[in-house]
Short mmCIF file of C-alpha atoms in Angstrom, two decimals:
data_model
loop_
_atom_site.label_atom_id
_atom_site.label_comp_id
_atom_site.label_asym_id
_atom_site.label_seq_id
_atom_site.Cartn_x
_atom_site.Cartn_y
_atom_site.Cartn_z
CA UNK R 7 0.00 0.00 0.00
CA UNK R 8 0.97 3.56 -0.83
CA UNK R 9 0.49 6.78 0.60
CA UNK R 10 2.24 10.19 0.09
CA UNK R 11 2.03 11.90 3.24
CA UNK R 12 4.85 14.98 2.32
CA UNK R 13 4.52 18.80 2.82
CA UNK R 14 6.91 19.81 -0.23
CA UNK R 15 5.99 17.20 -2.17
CA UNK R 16 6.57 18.67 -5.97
CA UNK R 17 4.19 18.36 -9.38
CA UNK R 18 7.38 16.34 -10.85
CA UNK R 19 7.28 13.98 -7.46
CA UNK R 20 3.47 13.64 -8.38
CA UNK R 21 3.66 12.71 -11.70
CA UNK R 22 6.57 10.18 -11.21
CA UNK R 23 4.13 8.43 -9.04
CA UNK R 24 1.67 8.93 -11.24
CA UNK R 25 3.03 6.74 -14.10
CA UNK R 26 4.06 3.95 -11.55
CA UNK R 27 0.59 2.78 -11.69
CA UNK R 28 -1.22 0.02 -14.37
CA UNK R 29 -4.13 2.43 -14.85
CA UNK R 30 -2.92 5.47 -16.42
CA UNK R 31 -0.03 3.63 -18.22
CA UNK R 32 -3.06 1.08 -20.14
CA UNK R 33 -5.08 4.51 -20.44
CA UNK R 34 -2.14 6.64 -22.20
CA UNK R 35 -1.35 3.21 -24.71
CA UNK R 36 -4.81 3.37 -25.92
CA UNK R 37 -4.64 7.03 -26.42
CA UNK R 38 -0.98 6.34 -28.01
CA UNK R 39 -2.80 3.99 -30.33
CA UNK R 40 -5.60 5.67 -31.13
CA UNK R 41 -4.07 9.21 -32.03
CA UNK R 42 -1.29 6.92 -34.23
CA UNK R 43 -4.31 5.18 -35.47
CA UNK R 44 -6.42 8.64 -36.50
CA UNK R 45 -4.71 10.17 -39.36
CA UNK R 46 -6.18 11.48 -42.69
CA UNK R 47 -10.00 12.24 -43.52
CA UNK R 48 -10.38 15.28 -40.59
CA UNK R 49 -13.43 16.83 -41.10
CA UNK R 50 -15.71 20.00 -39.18
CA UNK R 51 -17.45 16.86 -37.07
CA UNK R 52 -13.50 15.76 -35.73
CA UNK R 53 -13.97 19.04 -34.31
CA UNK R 54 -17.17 19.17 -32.97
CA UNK R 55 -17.53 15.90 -31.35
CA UNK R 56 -14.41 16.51 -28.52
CA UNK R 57 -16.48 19.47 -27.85
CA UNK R 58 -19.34 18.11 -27.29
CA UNK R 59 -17.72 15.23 -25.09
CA UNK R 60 -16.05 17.40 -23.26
CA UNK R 61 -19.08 19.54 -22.16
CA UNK R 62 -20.90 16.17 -21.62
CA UNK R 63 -18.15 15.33 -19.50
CA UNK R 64 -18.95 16.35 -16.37
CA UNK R 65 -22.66 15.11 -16.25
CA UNK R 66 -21.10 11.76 -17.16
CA UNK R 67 -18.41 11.68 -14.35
CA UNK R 68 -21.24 12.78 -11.94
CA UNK R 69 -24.09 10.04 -12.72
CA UNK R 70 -21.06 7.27 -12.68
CA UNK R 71 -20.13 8.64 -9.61
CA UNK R 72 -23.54 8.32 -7.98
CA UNK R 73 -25.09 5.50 -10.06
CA UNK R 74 -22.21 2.90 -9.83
CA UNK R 75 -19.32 4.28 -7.35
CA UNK R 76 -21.85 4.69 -4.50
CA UNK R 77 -24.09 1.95 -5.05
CA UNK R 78 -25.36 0.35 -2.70
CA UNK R 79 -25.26 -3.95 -2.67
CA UNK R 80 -28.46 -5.25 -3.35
CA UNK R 81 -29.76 -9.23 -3.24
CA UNK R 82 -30.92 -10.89 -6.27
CA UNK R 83 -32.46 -14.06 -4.80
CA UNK R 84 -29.28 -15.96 -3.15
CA UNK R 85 -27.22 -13.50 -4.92
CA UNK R 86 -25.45 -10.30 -4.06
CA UNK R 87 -25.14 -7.13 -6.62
CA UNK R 88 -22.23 -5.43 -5.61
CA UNK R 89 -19.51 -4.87 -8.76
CA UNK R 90 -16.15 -4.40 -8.29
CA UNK R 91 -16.02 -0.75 -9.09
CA UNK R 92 -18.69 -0.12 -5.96
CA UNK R 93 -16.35 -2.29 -3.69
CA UNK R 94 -13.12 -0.62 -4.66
CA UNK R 95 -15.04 2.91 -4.42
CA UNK R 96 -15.74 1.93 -0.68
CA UNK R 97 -12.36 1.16 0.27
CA UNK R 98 -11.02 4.20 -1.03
CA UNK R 99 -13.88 6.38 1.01
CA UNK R 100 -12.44 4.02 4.18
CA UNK R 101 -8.79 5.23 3.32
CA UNK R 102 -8.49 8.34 0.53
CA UNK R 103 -4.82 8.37 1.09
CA UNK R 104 -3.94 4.78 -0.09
CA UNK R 105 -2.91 5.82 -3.80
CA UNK R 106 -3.87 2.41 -5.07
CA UNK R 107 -7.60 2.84 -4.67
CA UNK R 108 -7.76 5.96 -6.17
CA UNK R 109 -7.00 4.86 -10.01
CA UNK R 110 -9.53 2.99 -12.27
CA UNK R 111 -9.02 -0.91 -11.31
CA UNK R 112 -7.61 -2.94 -13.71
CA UNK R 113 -9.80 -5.15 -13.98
CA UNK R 114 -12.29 -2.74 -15.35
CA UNK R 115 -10.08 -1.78 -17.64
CA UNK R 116 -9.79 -4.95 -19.22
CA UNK R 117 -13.14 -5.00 -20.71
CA UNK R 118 -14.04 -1.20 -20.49
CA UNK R 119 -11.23 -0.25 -23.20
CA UNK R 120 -11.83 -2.99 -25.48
CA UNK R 121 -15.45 -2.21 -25.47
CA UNK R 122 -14.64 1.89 -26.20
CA UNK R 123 -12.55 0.39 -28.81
CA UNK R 124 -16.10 -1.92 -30.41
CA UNK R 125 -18.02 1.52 -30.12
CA UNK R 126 -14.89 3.24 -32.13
CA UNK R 127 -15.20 0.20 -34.82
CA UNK R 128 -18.80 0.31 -35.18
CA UNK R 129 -21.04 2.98 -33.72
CA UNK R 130 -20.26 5.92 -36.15
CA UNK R 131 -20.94 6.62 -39.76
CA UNK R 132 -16.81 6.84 -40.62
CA UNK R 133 -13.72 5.54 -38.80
CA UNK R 134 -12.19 8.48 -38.68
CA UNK R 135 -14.68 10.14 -36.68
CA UNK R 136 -14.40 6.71 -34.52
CA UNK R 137 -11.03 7.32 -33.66
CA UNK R 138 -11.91 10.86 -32.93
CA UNK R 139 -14.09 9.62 -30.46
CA UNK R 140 -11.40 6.97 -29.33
CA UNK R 141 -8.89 9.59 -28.84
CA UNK R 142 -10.91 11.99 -27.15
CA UNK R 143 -12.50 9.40 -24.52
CA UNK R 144 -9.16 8.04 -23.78
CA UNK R 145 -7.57 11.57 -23.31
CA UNK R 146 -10.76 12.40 -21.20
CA UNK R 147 -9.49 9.46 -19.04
CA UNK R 148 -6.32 10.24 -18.62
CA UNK R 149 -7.36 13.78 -16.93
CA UNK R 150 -10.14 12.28 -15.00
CA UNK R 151 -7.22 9.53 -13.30
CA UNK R 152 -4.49 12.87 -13.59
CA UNK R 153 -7.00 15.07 -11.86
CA UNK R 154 -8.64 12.54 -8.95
CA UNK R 155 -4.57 11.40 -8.02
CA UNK R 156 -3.36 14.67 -7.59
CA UNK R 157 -5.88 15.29 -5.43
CA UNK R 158 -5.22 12.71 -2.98
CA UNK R 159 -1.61 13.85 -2.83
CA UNK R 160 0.08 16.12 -0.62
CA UNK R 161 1.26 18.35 -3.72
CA UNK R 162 -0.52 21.83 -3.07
CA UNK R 163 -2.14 23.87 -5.09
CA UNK R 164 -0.90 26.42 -7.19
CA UNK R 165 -3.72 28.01 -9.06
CA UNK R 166 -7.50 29.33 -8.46
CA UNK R 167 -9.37 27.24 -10.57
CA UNK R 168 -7.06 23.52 -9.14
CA UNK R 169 -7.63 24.81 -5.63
CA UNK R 170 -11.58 24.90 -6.57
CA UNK R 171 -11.82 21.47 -7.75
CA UNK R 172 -9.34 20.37 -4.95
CA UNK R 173 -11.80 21.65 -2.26
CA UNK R 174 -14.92 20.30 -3.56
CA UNK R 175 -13.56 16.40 -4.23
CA UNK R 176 -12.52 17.16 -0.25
CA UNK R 177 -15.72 18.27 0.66
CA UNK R 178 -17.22 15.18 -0.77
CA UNK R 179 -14.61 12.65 0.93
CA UNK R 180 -14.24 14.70 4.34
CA UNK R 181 -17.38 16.76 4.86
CA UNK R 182 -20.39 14.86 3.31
CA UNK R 183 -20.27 12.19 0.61
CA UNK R 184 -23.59 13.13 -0.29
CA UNK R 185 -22.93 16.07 -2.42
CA UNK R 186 -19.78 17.15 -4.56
CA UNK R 187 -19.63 14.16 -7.01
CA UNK R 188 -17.84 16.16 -9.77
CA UNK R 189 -14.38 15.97 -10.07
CA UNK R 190 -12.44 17.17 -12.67
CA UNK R 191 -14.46 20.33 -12.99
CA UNK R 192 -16.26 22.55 -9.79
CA UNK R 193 -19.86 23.64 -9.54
CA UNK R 194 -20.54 21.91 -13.17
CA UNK R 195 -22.20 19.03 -12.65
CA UNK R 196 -23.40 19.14 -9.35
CA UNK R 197 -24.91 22.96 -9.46
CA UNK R 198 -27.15 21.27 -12.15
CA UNK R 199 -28.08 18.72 -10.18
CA UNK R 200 -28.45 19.56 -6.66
CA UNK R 201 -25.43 18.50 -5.69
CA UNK R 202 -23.61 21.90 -4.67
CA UNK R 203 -25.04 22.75 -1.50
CA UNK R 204 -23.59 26.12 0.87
CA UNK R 205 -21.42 23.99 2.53
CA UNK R 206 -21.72 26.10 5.60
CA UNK R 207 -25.19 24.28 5.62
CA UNK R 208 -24.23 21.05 5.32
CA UNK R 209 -23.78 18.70 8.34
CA UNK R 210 -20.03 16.55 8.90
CA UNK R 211 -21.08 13.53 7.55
CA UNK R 212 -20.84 10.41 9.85
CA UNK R 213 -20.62 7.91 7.30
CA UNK R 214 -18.03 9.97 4.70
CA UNK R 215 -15.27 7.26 5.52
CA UNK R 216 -17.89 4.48 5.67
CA UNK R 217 -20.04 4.49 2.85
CA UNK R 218 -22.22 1.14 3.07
CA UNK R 219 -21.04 -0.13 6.13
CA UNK R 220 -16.93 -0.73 4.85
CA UNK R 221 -15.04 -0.08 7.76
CA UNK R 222 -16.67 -2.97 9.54
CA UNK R 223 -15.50 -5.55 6.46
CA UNK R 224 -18.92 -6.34 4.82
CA UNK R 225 -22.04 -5.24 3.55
CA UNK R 226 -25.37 -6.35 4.06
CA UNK R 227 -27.59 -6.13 0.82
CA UNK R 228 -30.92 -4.47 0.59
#
């Protein structure tokens, strides 16, 4: 397990760390792939679809966030729903510092990239704009995992607008975990939705570091 727990620790330090890990290494090789992979036959849409992702962005990071990060284990007959990204979203509310749980598991990667790659292939009237969409999705990626790391590091910020999104991921792991589900962006996503609350009015949350019951090693299903 891993933890950075430094008061000078440096952007350089960070992103040294940063490449260390399976996630954003499989991430960038995709994006490698797919921007060697997209040449020739640009076209006004090559343009307009990264735009359009990247405004969708945040509204996309939000309801995976809520819908499948914090969901909570259900029973199906015998069975229990609980995927792996749920579990592995638990244990990093229990410890936010352990660097390991705060990166995209691999084993989601496995089939998620492959399956980006199918929609690439298939889903659009021209390859090209395909591996527009490849490239953008997997660059979109790569600043989600840049963004959510840096966060949970001891590097400090140096700017206005990284200092915003810094404090509202914190909010959401330290003050309540029911609000502040954006988190490459501020105020986006979660002013549209309800999610951005005064936080003056907004009780400590009890159950920030303990979403579902983790701290006490299981969950019981609804």
């Amino acid at each position: 397990m891993t933890t950075q727990v430094r008061g000078n620790f440096t952007l350089s330090e960070a992103g040294r760390e940063f490449w260390r890990h399976p996630s954003p290494l499989v991430i960038a090789l995709a994006f490698a792939g797919a921007l060697t992979a997209r040449v020739g036959d640009w076209r006004l849409s090559d343009a307009v679809l990264p735009a359009l992702m990247v405004a969708a962005f945040p509204i996309f990071e939000w309801s995976i966030h809520v819908a499948i990060l914090h969901w909570r284990p259900r029973s199906l007959g015998r069975f229990a729903v609980d995927p792996l990204l749920a579990r592995k979203h638990r244990e990093h509310h229990c410890d936010p510092r352990q660097i390991e749980l705060i990166f995209i598991p691999w084993q989601t990667l496995v089939w998620v990239i492959p399956m980006a790659v199918a929609i690439a292939l298939t889903a659009f009237p021209r390859l090209g704009l395909g591996l527009t969409y490849l490239v953008s999705l997997t660059a979109l990626g790569l600043v989600y995992e840049w963004t959510h790391y840096l966060i949970h590091t001891d590097y400090k910020a140096k700017t206005g607008v990284y200092r915003s999104i810094w404090r509202n991921h914190r909010r959401h792991h330290f003050k309540n975990e029911h609000y502040w589900f954006t988190v490459t962006s501020t105020g986006t996503a979660d002013r549209l939705l309800g999610t951005y609350p005064n936080q003056s009015t907004v009780p400590t949350s009890p159950t920030a570091k303990d979403l579902h019951g983790c701290t006490a090693g299981r969950v019981v299903a609804d």
